[in-house]
Short mmCIF file of C-alpha atoms in Angstrom, two decimals:
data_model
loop_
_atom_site.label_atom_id
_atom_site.label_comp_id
_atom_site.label_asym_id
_atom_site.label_seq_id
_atom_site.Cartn_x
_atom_site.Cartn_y
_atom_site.Cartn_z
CA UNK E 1107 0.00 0.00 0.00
CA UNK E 1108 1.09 3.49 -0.73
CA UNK E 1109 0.43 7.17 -0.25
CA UNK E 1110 -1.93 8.15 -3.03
CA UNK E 1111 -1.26 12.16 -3.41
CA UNK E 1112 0.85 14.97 -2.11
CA UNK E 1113 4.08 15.72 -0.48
CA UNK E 1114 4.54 12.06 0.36
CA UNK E 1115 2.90 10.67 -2.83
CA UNK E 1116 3.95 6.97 -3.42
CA UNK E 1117 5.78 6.19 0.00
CA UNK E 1118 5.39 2.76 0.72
CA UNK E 1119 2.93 1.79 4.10
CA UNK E 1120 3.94 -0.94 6.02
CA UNK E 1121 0.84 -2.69 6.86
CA UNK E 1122 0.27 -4.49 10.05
CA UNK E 1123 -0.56 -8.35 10.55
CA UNK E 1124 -4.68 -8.98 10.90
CA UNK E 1125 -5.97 -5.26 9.77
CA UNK E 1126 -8.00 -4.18 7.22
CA UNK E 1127 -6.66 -1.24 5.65
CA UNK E 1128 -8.77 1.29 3.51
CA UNK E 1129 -8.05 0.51 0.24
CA UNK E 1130 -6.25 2.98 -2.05
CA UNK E 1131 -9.63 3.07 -3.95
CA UNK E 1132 -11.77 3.98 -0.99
CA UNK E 1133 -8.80 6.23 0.53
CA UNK E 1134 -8.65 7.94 -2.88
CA UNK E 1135 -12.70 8.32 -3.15
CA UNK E 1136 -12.85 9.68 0.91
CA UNK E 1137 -10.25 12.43 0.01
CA UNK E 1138 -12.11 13.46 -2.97
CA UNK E 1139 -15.08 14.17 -0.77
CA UNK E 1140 -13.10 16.38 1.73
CA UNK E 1141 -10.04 17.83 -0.18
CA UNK E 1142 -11.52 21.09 0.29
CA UNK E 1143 -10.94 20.98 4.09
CA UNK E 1144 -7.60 18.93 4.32
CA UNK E 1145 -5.18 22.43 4.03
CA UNK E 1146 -4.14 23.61 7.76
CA UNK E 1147 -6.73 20.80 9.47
CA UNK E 1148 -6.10 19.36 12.55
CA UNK E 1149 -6.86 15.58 12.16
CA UNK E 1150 -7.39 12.48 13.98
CA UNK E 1151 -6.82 9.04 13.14
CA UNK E 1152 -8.56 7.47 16.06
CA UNK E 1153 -8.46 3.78 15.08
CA UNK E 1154 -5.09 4.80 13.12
CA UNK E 1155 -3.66 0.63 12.49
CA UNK E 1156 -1.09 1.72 9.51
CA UNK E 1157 -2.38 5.24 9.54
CA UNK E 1158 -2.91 5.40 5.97
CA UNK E 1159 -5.66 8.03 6.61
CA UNK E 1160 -4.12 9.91 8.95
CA UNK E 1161 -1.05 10.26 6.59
CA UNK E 1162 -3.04 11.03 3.50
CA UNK E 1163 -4.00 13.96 4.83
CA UNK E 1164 -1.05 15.19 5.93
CA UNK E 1165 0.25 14.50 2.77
CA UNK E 1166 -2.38 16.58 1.29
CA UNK E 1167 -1.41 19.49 3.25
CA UNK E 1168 -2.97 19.36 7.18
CA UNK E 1169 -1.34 21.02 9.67
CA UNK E 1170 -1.10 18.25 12.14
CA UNK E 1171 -2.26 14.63 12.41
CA UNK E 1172 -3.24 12.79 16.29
CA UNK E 1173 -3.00 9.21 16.13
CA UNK E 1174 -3.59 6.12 18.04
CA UNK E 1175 -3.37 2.89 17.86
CA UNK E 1176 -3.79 0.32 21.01
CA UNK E 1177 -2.13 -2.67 19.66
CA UNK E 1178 1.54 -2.13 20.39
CA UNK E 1179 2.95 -4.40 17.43
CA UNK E 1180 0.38 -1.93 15.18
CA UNK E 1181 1.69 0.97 16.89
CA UNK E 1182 5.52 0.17 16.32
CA UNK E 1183 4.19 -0.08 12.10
CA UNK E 1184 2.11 3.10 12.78
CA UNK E 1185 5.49 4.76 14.27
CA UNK E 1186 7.36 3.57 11.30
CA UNK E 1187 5.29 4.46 8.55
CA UNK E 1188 5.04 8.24 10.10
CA UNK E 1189 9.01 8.02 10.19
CA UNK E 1190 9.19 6.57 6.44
CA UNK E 1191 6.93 9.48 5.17
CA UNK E 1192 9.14 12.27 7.74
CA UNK E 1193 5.94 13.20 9.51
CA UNK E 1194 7.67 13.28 12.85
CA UNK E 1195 7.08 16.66 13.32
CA UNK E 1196 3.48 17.25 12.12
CA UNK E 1197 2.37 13.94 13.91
CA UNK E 1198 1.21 12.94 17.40
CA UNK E 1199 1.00 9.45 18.56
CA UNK E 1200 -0.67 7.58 20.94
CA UNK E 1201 -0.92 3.92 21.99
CA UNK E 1202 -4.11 3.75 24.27
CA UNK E 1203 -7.33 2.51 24.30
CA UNK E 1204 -9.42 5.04 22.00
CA UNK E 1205 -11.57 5.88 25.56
CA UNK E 1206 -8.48 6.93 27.06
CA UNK E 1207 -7.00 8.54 23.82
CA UNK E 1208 -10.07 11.14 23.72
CA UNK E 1209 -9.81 12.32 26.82
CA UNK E 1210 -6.37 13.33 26.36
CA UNK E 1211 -6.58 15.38 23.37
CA UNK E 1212 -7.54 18.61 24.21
CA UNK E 1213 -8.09 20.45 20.78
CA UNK E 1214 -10.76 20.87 18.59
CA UNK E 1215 -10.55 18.81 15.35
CA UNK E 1216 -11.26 19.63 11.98
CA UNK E 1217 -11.53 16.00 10.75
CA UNK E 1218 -11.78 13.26 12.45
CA UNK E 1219 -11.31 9.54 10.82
CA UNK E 1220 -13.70 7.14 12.45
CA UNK E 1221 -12.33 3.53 11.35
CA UNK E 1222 -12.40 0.90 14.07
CA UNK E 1223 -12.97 -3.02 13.72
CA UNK E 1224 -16.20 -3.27 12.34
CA UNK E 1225 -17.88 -5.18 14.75
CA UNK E 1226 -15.97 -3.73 17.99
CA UNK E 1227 -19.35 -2.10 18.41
CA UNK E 1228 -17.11 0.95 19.14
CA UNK E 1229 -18.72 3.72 16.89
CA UNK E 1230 -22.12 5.20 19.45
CA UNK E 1231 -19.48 5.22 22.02
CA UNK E 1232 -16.77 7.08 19.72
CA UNK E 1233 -19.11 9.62 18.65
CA UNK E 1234 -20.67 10.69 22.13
CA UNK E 1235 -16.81 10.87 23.30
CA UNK E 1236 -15.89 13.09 20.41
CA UNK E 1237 -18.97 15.65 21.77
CA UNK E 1238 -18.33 15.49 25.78
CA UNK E 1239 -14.85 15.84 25.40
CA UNK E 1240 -15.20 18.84 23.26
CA UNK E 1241 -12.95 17.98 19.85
CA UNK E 1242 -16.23 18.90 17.93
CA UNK E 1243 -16.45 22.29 16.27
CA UNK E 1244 -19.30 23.96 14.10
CA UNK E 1245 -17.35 23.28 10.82
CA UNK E 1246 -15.82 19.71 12.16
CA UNK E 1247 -16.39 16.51 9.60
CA UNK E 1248 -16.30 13.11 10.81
CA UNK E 1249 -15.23 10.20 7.71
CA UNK E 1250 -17.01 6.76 9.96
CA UNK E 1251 -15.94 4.11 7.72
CA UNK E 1252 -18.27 0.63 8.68
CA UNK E 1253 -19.49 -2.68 6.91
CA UNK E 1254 -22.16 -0.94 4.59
CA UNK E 1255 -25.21 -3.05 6.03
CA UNK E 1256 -24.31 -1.79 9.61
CA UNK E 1257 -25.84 1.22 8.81
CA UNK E 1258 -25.39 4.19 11.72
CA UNK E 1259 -27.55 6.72 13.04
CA UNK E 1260 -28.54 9.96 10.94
CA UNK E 1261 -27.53 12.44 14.02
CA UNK E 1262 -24.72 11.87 16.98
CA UNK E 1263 -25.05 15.04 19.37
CA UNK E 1264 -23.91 17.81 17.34
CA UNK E 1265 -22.95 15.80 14.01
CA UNK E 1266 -25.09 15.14 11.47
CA UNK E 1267 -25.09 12.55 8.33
CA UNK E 1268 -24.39 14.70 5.34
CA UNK E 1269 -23.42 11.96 2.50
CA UNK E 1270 -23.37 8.34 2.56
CA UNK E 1271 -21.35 6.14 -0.05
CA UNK E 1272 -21.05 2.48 -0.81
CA UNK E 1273 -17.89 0.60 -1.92
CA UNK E 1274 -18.87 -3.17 -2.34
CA UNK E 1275 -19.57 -4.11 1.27
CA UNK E 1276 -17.91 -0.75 2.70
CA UNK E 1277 -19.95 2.11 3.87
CA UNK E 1278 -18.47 5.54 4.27
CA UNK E 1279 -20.30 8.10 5.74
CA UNK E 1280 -19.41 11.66 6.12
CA UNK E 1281 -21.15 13.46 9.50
CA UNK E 1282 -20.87 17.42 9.82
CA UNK E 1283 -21.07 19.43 12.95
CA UNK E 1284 -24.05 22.30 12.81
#
């Protein structure tokens, strides 16, 4: 797998034993959606695994990417793909359980990629953490990648469904804050 665009175009992604990455496809099709706000964001990559996503944007131009990963054999991949693309200094990484994660980021996010094992169950819980513990701005946009037939809730708090896309058995959905 590889960086599809940007300053880091092409780098190679080491990808972990037993994830699921997005696929270049789907990566490619997400960033289409929300190139418009990648510039200067602030980003997380909550359920980063490789951190494809999380990369991607940075490659694309955001100002700074948060990610975490729990499993620590992911995390050391995760720490050497943001070392392979130079990211050190725009990245911030974190190997906790995505409960604890949340409550330790204390900025307001611009985009936040919502990408955990599909059946973990993980995404109501996710998006009332991402409200109470205030990384949701008017403008912010939440990318909830899931299995397509596990659809998820129109509204979450503050964020709204805005567009929902299907690749094969993938879902994307794209939630805005109002």
């Amino acid at each position: 797998m590889k960086i599809v665009a940007g300053d880091y175009k092409y780098r190679k992604l080491e990808i972990p034993e037993g994830i699921r990455p997005t696929t270049e496809n789907v990566r490619e099709a997400v960033f289409s959606m929300i190139s418009f706000y990648i510039p200067g964001a602030k980003v997380l990559d909550l359920f980063a695994g490789s951190g494809s996503l999380g990369l991607e944007a940075l490659s694309r131009g955001a100002e700074r990417c948060w990610f975490n990963e729990v499993e620590r054999r992911n995390f050391r991949v995760l720490q050497g793909n943001v070392a392979n693309c130079r990211a050190e200094d725009r990245a911030v990484l974190y190997n906790h359980d995505f409960r604890k994660c949340l409550s330790l980021i204390h900025q307001e996010m611009d985009i936040i990629f919502l990408d955990p094992p599909y059946q973990s169950g993980f995404y109501d819980e996710a998006f009332e953490l991402f409200n109470e513990n205030g990384l949701v701005k008017e403008s912010t946009i939440v990318v909830a990648e899931h299995l397509y037939n596990n659809k998820l809730s129109d509204t979450y708090g503050k964020l709204y469904k805005t567009k929902e896309k299907k690749y094969g058995t993938i879902g994307v959905d794209l939630f805005t804050a109002r």
